[in-house]
Structures are given as C-alpha cells and as structure tokens.
PDB file of C-alpha atoms in Angstrom:
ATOM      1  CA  UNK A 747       0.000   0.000   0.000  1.00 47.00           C
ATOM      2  CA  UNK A 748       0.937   3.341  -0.789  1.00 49.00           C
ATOM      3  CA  UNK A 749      -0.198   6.587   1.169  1.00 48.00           C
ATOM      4  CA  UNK A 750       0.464  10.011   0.433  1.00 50.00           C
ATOM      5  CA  UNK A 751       1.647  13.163   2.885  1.00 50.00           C
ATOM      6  CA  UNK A 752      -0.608  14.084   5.295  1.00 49.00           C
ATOM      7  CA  UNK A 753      -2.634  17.018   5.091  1.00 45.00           C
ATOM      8  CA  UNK A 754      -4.708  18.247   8.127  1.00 49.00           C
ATOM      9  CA  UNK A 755      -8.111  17.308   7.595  1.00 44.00           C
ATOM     10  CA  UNK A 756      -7.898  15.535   3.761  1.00 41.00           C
ATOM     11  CA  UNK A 757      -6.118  12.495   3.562  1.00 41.00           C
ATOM     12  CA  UNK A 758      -5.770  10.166  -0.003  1.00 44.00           C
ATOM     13  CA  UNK A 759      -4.695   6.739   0.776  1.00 45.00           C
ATOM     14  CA  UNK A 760      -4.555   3.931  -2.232  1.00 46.00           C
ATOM     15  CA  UNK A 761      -5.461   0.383  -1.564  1.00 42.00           C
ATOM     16  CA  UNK A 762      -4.757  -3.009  -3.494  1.00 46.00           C
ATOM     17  CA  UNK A 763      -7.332  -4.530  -6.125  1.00 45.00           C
ATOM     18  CA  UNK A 764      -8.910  -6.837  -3.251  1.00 47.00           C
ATOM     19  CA  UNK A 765     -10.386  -3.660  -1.049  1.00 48.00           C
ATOM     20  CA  UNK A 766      -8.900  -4.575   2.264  1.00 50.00           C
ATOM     21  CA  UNK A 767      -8.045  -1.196   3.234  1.00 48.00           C
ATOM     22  CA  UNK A 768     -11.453  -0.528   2.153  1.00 47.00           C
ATOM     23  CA  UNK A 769     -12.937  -2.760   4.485  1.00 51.00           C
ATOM     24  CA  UNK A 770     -11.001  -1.043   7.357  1.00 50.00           C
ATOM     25  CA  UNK A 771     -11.715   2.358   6.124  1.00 49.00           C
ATOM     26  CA  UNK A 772     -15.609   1.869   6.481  1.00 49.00           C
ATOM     27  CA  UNK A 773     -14.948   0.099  10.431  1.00 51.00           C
ATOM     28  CA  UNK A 774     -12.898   3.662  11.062  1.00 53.00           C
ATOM     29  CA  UNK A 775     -16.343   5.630   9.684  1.00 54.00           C
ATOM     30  CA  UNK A 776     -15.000   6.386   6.492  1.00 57.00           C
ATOM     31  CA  UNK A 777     -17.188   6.178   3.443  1.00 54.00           C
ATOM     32  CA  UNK A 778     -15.879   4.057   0.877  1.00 54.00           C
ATOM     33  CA  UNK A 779     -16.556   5.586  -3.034  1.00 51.00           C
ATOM     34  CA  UNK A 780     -19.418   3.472  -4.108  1.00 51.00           C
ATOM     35  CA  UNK A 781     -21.275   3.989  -0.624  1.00 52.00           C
ATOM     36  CA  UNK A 782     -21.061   8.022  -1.374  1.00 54.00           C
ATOM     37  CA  UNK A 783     -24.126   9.979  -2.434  1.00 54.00           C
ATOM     38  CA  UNK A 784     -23.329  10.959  -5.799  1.00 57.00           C
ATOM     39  CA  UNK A 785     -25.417  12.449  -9.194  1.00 56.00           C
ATOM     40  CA  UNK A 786     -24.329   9.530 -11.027  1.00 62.00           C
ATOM     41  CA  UNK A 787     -26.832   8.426 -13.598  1.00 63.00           C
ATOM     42  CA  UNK A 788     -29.060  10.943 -13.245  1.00 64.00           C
ATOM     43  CA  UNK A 789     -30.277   9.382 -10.442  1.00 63.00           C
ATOM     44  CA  UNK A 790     -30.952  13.000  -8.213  1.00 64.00           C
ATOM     45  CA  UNK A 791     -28.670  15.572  -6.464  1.00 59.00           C
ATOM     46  CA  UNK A 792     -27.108  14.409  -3.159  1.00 62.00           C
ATOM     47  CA  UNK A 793     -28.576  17.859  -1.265  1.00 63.00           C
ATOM     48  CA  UNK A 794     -29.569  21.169  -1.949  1.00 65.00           C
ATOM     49  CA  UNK A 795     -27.607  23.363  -4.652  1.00 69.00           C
ATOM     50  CA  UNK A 796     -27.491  26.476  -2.786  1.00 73.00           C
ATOM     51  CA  UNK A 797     -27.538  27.268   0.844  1.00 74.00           C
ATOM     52  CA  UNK A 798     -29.697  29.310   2.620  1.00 74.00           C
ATOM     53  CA  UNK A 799     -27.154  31.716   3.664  1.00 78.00           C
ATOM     54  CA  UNK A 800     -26.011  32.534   0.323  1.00 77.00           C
ATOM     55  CA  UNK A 801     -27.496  35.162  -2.056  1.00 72.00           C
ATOM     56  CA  UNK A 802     -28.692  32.729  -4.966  1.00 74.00           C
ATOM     57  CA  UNK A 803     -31.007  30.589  -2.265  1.00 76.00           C
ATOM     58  CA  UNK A 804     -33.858  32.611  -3.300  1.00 78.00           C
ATOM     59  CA  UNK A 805     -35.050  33.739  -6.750  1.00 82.00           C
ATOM     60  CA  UNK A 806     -35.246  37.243  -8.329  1.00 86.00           C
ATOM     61  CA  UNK A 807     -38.996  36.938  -7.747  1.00 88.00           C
ATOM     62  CA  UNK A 808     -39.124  35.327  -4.482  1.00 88.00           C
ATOM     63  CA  UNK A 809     -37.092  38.445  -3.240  1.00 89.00           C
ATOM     64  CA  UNK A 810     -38.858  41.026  -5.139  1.00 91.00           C
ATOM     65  CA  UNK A 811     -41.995  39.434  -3.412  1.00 90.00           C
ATOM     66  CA  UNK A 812     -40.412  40.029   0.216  1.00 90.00           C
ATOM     67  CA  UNK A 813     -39.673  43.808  -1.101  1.00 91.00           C
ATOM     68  CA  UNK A 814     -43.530  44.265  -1.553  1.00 92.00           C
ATOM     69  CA  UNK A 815     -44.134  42.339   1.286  1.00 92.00           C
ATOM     70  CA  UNK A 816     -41.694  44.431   3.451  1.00 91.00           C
ATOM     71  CA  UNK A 817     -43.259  47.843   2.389  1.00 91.00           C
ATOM     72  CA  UNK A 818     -46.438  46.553   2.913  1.00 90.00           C
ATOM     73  CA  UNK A 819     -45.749  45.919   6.488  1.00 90.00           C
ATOM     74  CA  UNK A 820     -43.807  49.327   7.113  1.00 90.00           C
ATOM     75  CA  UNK A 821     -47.229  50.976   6.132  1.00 90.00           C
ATOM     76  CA  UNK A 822     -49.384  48.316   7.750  1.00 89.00           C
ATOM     77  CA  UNK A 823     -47.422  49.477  11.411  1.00 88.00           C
ATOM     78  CA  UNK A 824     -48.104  53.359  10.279  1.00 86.00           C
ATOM     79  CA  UNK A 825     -51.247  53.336   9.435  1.00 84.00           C
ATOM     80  CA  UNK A 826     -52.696  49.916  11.152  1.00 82.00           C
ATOM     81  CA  UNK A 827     -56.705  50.066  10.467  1.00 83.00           C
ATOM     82  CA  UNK A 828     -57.387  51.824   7.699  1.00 84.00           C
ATOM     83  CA  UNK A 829     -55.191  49.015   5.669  1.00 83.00           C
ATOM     84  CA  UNK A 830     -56.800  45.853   7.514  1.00 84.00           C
ATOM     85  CA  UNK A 831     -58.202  43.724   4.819  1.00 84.00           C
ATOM     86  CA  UNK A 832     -56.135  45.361   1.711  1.00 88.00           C
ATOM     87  CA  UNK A 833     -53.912  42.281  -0.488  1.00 89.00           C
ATOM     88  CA  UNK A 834     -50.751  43.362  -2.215  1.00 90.00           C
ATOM     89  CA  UNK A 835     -50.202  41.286  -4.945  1.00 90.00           C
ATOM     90  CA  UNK A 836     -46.921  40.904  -7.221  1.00 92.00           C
ATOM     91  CA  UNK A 837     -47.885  40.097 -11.377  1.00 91.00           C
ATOM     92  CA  UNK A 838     -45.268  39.872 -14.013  1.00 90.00           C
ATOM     93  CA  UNK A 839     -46.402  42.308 -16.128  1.00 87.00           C
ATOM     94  CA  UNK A 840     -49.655  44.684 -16.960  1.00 88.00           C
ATOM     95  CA  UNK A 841     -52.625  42.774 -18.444  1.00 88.00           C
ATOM     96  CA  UNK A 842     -52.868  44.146 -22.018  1.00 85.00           C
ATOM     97  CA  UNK A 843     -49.261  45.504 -22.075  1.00 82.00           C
ATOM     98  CA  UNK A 844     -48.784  44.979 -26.037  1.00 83.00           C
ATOM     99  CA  UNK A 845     -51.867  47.284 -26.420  1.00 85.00           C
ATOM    100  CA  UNK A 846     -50.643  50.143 -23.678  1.00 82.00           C
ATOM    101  CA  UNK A 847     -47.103  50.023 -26.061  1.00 80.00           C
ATOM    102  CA  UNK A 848     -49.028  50.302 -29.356  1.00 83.00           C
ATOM    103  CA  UNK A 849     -50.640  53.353 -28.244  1.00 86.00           C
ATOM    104  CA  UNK A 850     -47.562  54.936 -27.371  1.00 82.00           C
ATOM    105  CA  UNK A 851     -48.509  54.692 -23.551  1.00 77.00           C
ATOM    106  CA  UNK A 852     -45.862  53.837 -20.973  1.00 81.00           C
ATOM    107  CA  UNK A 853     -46.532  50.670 -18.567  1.00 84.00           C
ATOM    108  CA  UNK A 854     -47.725  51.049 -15.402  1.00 87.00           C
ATOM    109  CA  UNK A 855     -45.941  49.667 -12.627  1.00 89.00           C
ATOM    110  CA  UNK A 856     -48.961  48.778 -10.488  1.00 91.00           C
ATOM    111  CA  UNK A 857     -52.439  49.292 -10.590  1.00 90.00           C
ATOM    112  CA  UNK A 858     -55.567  49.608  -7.564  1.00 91.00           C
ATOM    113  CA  UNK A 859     -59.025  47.367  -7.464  1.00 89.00           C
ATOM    114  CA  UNK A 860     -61.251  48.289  -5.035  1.00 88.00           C
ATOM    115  CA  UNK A 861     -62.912  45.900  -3.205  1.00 80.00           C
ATOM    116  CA  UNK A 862     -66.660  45.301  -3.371  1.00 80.00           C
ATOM    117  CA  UNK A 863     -68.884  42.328  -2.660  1.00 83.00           C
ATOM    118  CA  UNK A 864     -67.033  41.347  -0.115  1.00 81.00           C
ATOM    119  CA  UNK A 865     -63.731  41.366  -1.915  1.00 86.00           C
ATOM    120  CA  UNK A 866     -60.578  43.124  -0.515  1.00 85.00           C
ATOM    121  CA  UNK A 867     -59.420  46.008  -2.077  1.00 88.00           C
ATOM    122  CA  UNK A 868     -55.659  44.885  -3.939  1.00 90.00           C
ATOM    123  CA  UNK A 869     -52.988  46.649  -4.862  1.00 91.00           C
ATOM    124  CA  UNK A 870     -50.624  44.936  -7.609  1.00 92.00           C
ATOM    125  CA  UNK A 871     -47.399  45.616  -8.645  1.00 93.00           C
ATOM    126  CA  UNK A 872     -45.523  44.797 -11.846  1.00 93.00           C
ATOM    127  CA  UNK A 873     -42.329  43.269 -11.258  1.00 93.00           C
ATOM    128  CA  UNK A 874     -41.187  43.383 -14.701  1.00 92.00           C
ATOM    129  CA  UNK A 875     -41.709  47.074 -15.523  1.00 90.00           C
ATOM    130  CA  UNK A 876     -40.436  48.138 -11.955  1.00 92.00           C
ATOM    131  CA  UNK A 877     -37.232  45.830 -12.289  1.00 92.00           C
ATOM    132  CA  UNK A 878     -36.675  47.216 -15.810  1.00 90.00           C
ATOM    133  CA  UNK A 879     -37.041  51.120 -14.689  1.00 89.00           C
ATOM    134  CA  UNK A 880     -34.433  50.434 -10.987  1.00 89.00           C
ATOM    135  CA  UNK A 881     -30.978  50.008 -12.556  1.00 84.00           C
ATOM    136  CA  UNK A 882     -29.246  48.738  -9.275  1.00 88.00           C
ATOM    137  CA  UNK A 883     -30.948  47.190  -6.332  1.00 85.00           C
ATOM    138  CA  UNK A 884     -30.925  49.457  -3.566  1.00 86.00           C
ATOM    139  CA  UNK A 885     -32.657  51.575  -6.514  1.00 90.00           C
ATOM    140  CA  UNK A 886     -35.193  48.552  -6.984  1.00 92.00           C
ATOM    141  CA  UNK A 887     -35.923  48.401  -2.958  1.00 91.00           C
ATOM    142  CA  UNK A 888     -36.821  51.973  -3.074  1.00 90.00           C
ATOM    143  CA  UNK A 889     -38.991  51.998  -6.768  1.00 92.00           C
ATOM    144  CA  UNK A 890     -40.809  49.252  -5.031  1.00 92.00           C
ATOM    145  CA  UNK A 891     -41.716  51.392  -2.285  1.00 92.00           C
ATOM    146  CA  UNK A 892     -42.778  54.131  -3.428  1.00 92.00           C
ATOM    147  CA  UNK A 893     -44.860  52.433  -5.731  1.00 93.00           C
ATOM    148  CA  UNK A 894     -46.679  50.814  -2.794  1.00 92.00           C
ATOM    149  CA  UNK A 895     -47.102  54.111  -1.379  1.00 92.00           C
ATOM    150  CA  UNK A 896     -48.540  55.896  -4.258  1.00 92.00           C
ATOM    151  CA  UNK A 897     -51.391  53.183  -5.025  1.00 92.00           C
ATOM    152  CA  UNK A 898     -51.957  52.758  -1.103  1.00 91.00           C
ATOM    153  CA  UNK A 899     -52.699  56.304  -1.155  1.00 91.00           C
ATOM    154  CA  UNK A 900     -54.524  56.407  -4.009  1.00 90.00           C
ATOM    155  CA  UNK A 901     -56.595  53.701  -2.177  1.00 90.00           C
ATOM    156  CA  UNK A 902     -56.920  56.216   0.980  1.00 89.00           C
ATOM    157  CA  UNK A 903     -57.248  59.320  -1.090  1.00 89.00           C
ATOM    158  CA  UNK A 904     -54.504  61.193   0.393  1.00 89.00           C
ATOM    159  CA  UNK A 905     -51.078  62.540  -0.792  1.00 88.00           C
ATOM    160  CA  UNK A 906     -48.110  59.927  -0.983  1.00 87.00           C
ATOM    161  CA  UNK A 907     -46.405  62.103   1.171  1.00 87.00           C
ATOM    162  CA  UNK A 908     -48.422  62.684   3.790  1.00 86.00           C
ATOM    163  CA  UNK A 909     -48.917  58.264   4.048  1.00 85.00           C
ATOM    164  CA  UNK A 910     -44.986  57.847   4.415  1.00 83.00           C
ATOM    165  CA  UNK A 911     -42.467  60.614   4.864  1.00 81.00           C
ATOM    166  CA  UNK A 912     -39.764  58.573   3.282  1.00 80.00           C
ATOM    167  CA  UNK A 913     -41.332  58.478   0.038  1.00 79.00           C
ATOM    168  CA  UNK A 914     -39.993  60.622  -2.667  1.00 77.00           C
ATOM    169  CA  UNK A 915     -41.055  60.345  -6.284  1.00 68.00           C
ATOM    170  CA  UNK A 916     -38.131  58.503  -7.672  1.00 58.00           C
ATOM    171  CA  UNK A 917     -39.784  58.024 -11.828  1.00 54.00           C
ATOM    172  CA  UNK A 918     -41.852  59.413 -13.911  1.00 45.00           C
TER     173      UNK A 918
END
C-alpha cells in the first residue's frame, strides 16, 4: 500500500485490487466511493444546490416578493386600520401591455381594485416594468416602495407624502 503526505483534515490513501483497506476504512467511519451519495446516472442531487445563507437561495422573484411584502408591512405598522383587509399582490407584467405600447402609452408599474362584494381592495405591482425602470438594487428596494405608497394612497385618497415621509417620487 501506498499513502500520500498528510494534510490536516484531507487524507488520499490507495489500496490493493482486493479492497482490504477498504474494508477497514468503512470500520474507522469512512465512506468508501461506491457507498457516497453521488449524481451519477441521473439518479438525483445528493442535497440542496445552494444554501440558505447565500445570495442565490432565493429567486429574483421570491425576493422582489419580500420587497412588496416588506413595504407593505412598514405601512401596515403606520397606518394599522385603515389598511386591515387590503392584499398586495406581485404580477409579471400589466394585463394588455402589447396594447398600452401600441398606443404609445408607458406601462404602469402597479395598478388599484377596489374591493366590493365582499372582496378586498388589492394593490398589484408589476415586477417586470419596476425591475426594468431600478438600474441597481438598492434603486429597486426603493422603486418598489414608493410604488406601494402611491397606489396605497390612491386607495386612501390622500397625498403619498403625507402616508410615508420617506417616500420621494423617484420616476416618472
């Protein structure tokens, strides 16, 4: 048998053609190579691609979903009552957008249904049109803000900058 030089925590050891060592190797805890969890065969991953520490765990979508979701909240604590019952939704784009570009028209980047009937007022927002007007991120975070707080206020019938003194119109 040869071994190579030690190296703190990785060691590469060769055995002969009859697997002896091999048979010691798995007593000691050591895995032996066909006993490892591999992709081979297409036969499924051995665990999760991404971790959920790093920044590719969650999608484009998944986060611009939380950004919604986290202005939603920082008016929700503002103005608790008067937004009980109101959905914020997140849609890719406009319904209709090939028609609003035809006529020249620009696309919105959200839109407000009142409620009636006993359905709850929404607000929507487009993720494609805002993520194609921010050009960085921290831009994105604060497009997606203020264009929470424009069609929440629309939805109160106040100014935007009387519902959140952080807004600032950032587009056009």
């Amino acid at each position: 048998m040869q071994s190579q030089p030690h190296v703190p925590g990785f060691t590469v050891r060769w055995t002969d053609a009859e697997g002896d060592q091999g048979k010691a190797h798995a007593s000691a805890g050591v895995r032996g190579f066909r006993r490892r969890r591999r992709n081979r065969h297409g036969r499924g991953l051995r665990g999760e691609l991404m971790l959920p520490s790093l920044p590719g765990f969650r999608t484009r979508s998944e986060r611009f979903d939380d950004m919604v979701l986290d202005s939603a909240e920082r008016l929700q604590d503002m103005w608790g009552k008067q937004l009980d019952g109101v959905l914020f939704a997140v849609d890719e784009i406009p319904p209709d957008l090939e028609q609003l570009v035809a006529a020249g028209g620009g696309a919105p980047m959200g839109s407000y249904t009142a409620g009636g009937r006993g359905e709850a007022p929404m607000i929507t927002v487009y993720r494609r049109v805002v993520e194609q007007t921010a050009g960085t991120r921290e831009e994105l975070q604060d497009l997606v803000h203020d264009v929470v707080v424009e069609y929440t206020a629309e939805m109160l019938g106040v100014p935007p900058e009387t519902l959140d003194p952080v807004y600032r119109r950032r587009y056009q």
